Short mmCIF file of C-alpha atoms and ligand atoms in Angstrom, two decimals:
data_model
loop_
_atom_site.label_atom_id
_atom_site.label_comp_id
_atom_site.label_asym_id
_atom_site.label_seq_id
_atom_site.Cartn_x
_atom_site.Cartn_y
_atom_site.Cartn_z
CA UNK U 150 4.94 -11.76 -16.06
CA UNK U 151 6.58 -9.07 -13.88
CA UNK U 152 8.73 -11.45 -11.82
CA UNK U 153 10.11 -8.58 -9.72
CA UNK U 154 6.64 -7.63 -8.49
CA UNK U 155 4.66 -9.42 -5.81
CA UNK U 156 0.97 -10.21 -6.34
CA UNK U 157 -1.72 -11.09 -3.80
CA UNK U 158 -4.94 -12.58 -5.16
CA UNK U 159 -8.14 -12.96 -3.17
CA UNK U 160 -11.09 -15.25 -3.86
CA UNK U 161 -13.59 -16.65 -1.34
CA UNK U 162 -14.52 -19.80 -3.28
CA UNK U 163 -12.33 -22.87 -2.94
CA UNK U 164 -12.74 -23.94 -6.58
CA UNK U 165 -11.40 -20.59 -7.79
CA UNK U 166 -8.45 -20.75 -5.40
CA UNK U 167 -7.67 -24.33 -6.51
CA UNK U 168 -7.76 -23.33 -10.21
CA UNK U 169 -5.44 -20.40 -9.52
CA UNK U 170 -3.05 -22.64 -7.55
CA UNK U 171 -2.87 -25.05 -10.51
CA UNK U 172 -1.90 -22.13 -12.80
CA UNK U 173 0.70 -20.92 -10.29
CA UNK U 174 2.19 -24.41 -10.17
CA UNK U 175 2.12 -25.02 -13.94
CA UNK U 176 3.72 -21.65 -14.72
CA UNK U 177 6.15 -21.97 -11.80
CA UNK U 178 5.23 -18.53 -10.51
CA UNK U 179 7.10 -17.55 -7.36
CA UNK U 180 5.69 -14.06 -6.86
CA UNK U 181 1.99 -14.81 -6.26
CA UNK U 182 0.26 -15.33 -2.91
CA UNK U 183 -3.42 -16.21 -2.53
CA UNK U 184 -5.95 -15.40 0.14
CA UNK U 185 -9.03 -17.55 0.36
CA UNK U 186 -11.59 -15.05 1.52
CA UNK U 187 -12.80 -11.51 1.17
CA UNK U 188 -10.34 -9.22 -0.63
CA UNK U 189 -11.19 -6.44 1.82
CA UNK U 190 -10.00 -8.56 4.76
CA UNK U 191 -6.54 -9.09 3.31
CA UNK U 192 -6.39 -5.49 2.14
CA UNK U 193 -7.11 -4.23 5.65
CA UNK U 194 -4.01 -6.10 6.91
CA UNK U 195 -1.66 -4.48 4.38
CA UNK U 196 0.27 -1.40 5.57
CA UNK U 197 -0.97 1.95 4.32
CA UNK U 198 0.59 3.34 1.13
CA UNK U 199 2.19 -0.06 0.32
CA UNK U 200 0.63 -1.09 -3.01
CA UNK U 201 1.52 0.03 -6.52
CA UNK U 202 -1.66 -1.37 -8.09
CA UNK U 203 -5.07 -2.64 -7.10
CA UNK U 204 -6.87 -4.66 -9.79
CA UNK U 205 -10.60 -5.26 -9.52
CA UNK U 206 -11.32 -7.67 -12.37
CA UNK U 207 -14.93 -8.25 -13.25
CA UNK U 208 -16.42 -7.87 -9.80
CA UNK U 209 -19.85 -9.38 -9.24
CA UNK U 210 -22.16 -6.71 -10.72
CA UNK U 211 -25.09 -7.04 -8.31
CA UNK U 212 -27.36 -5.53 -10.98
CA UNK U 213 -30.48 -5.07 -8.85
CA UNK U 214 -30.65 -1.62 -7.28
CA UNK U 215 -31.58 -3.07 -3.89
CA UNK U 216 -28.27 -4.99 -3.88
CA UNK U 217 -26.14 -1.98 -4.84
CA UNK U 218 -24.59 -1.77 -1.38
CA UNK U 219 -22.92 -5.15 -2.03
CA UNK U 220 -20.94 -3.77 -4.97
CA UNK U 221 -17.19 -3.66 -4.37
CA UNK U 222 -17.03 -0.21 -5.91
CA UNK U 223 -18.60 1.60 -2.96
CA UNK U 224 -17.42 4.39 -0.68
CA UNK U 225 -15.97 2.14 2.07
CA UNK U 226 -13.83 -0.07 -0.19
CA UNK U 227 -12.70 2.90 -2.28
CA UNK U 228 -11.51 4.70 0.88
CA UNK U 229 -9.61 1.49 1.77
CA UNK U 230 -8.06 1.32 -1.72
CA UNK U 231 -6.98 4.96 -1.33
CA UNK U 232 -5.33 4.19 2.02
CA UNK U 233 -3.40 1.17 0.75
CA UNK U 234 -2.13 2.54 -2.56
CA UNK U 235 1.14 4.44 -2.76
CA UNK U 236 0.91 8.04 -3.95
CA UNK U 237 0.59 7.74 -7.76
CA UNK U 238 -0.42 4.07 -7.37
CA UNK U 239 -3.20 2.85 -9.68
CA UNK U 240 -6.61 1.34 -9.18
CA UNK U 241 -7.70 -0.60 -12.29
CA UNK U 242 -11.21 -1.89 -12.89
CA UNK U 243 -12.56 -4.16 -15.62
CA UNK U 244 -16.27 -4.83 -16.00
CA UNK U 245 -18.54 -5.88 -18.85
CA UNK U 246 -21.66 -4.58 -17.14
CA UNK U 247 -22.70 -1.13 -18.44
CA UNK U 248 -24.66 -0.50 -15.23
CA UNK U 249 -21.55 -1.25 -13.17
CA UNK U 250 -19.47 1.00 -15.42
CA UNK U 251 -21.85 3.92 -14.91
CA UNK U 252 -22.09 3.22 -11.20
CA UNK U 253 -18.30 3.11 -10.88
CA UNK U 254 -17.85 6.40 -12.72
CA UNK U 255 -20.37 7.97 -10.35
CA UNK U 256 -18.77 6.56 -7.18
CA UNK U 257 -15.25 7.47 -8.32
CA UNK U 258 -16.40 11.00 -9.10
CA UNK U 259 -17.26 11.30 -5.40
CA UNK U 260 -13.66 10.24 -4.65
CA UNK U 261 -12.02 12.70 -7.03
CA UNK U 262 -10.05 14.14 -4.08
CA UNK U 263 -8.34 10.71 -3.82
CA UNK U 264 -8.36 9.42 -7.40
CA UNK U 265 -7.74 10.98 -10.80
CA UNK U 266 -9.33 9.22 -13.80
CA UNK U 267 -6.53 8.51 -16.28
CA UNK U 268 -8.67 8.69 -19.43
CA UNK U 269 -6.66 10.21 -22.28
CA UNK U 270 -9.19 9.90 -25.12
CA UNK U 271 -13.01 9.86 -25.28
CA UNK U 272 -13.20 6.09 -25.85
CA UNK U 273 -10.27 5.26 -23.57
CA UNK U 274 -12.49 3.02 -21.45
CA UNK U 275 -12.95 0.62 -24.41
CA UNK U 276 -9.26 -0.28 -24.62
CA UNK U 277 -7.31 -2.31 -22.04
CA UNK U 278 -4.20 -0.71 -20.53
CA UNK U 279 -0.97 -1.84 -22.26
CA UNK U 280 0.27 -5.26 -21.24
CA UNK U 281 -3.19 -6.24 -20.03
CA UNK U 282 -3.80 -9.95 -19.33
CA UNK U 283 -7.39 -10.88 -20.15
CA UNK U 284 -9.00 -12.88 -17.35
CA UNK U 285 -11.08 -16.00 -17.88
CA UNK U 286 -14.26 -14.02 -17.29
CA UNK U 287 -13.09 -11.27 -19.68
CA UNK U 288 -12.52 -13.84 -22.47
CA UNK U 289 -15.89 -15.49 -21.78
CA UNK U 290 -17.58 -12.11 -21.96
CA UNK U 291 -16.12 -11.44 -25.44
CA UNK U 292 -17.07 -14.94 -26.65
CA UNK U 293 -20.64 -14.27 -25.57
CA UNK U 294 -20.78 -10.99 -27.50
CA UNK U 295 -20.31 -8.58 -24.61
CA UNK U 296 -17.23 -6.43 -24.13
CA UNK U 297 -15.14 -5.41 -21.15
CA UNK U 298 -14.76 -1.77 -20.16
CA UNK U 299 -11.65 -0.54 -18.39
CA UNK U 300 -11.14 2.29 -15.92
CA UNK U 301 -7.77 3.46 -14.56
CA UNK U 302 -7.42 5.83 -11.62
CA UNK U 303 -4.27 7.30 -10.12
CA UNK U 304 -4.05 7.82 -6.38
CA UNK U 305 -3.63 11.55 -5.87
CA UNK U 306 -0.34 12.29 -4.03
C1 SAM J 559 -17.48 -12.49 -12.32
S1 SAM J 559 -16.29 -13.37 -11.35
C2 SAM J 559 -14.75 -12.81 -12.06
C3 SAM J 559 -13.62 -13.76 -11.77
C4 SAM J 559 -12.22 -13.33 -12.25
N1 SAM J 559 -11.81 -12.10 -11.59
C5 SAM J 559 -12.16 -13.16 -13.76
O1 SAM J 559 -12.16 -12.01 -14.23
O2 SAM J 559 -12.13 -14.19 -14.48
C6 SAM J 559 -16.34 -12.51 -9.79
C7 SAM J 559 -15.48 -13.18 -8.73
O3 SAM J 559 -15.36 -12.34 -7.59
C8 SAM J 559 -15.33 -13.16 -6.43
N2 SAM J 559 -15.64 -12.32 -5.26
C9 SAM J 559 -16.86 -11.87 -4.88
N3 SAM J 559 -16.76 -11.12 -3.76
C10 SAM J 559 -15.44 -11.10 -3.43
C11 SAM J 559 -14.70 -10.52 -2.36
N4 SAM J 559 -15.32 -9.80 -1.41
N5 SAM J 559 -13.36 -10.70 -2.33
C12 SAM J 559 -12.75 -11.44 -3.29
N6 SAM J 559 -13.39 -12.02 -4.32
C13 SAM J 559 -14.71 -11.85 -4.39
C14 SAM J 559 -16.35 -14.23 -6.75
O4 SAM J 559 -16.17 -15.37 -5.95
C15 SAM J 559 -16.05 -14.50 -8.24
O5 SAM J 559 -15.07 -15.52 -8.38
#
């Protein structure tokens, strides 16, 4: 997929990194780099306005209100995403947690000066963007009777 684009994946847990490395080897992908650790650490090292896309795929939902500050969709990370995306770059989120969906809409509304929600129809958030690759968690979620929601935001120039 997209051999002319470079991808950087981040995952703190060794098992997840090992599984991803096996896929990279089996598919002979040459355009993927992995960071074992916090995605925000690797993001902070990337030059500003360098990225075309940031994908946040089924982040841990931290459903309890007292843990809300651990959610990746929070003011600090969203400011970092805004700094690292090119003008017109896209931030894409998938989550199957309705609470996280509502939370994300609320946080992103606070960042409307940086990000424009690219919803074109009322139920846009129920359909994946074209060419979407379902992740392992996304497929598991559907098997278990839940459904992913999708949000797309464009970095304001
Ligand atoms: C629900 S799983 C989703 C995994 C995968 N993205 C998918 O959709 O199949 C959430 C993943 O986020 C990882 N994670 C949690 N905090 C992270 C962080 N700060 N940076 C990078 N990955 C993180 C967890 O280790 C876990 O593997």
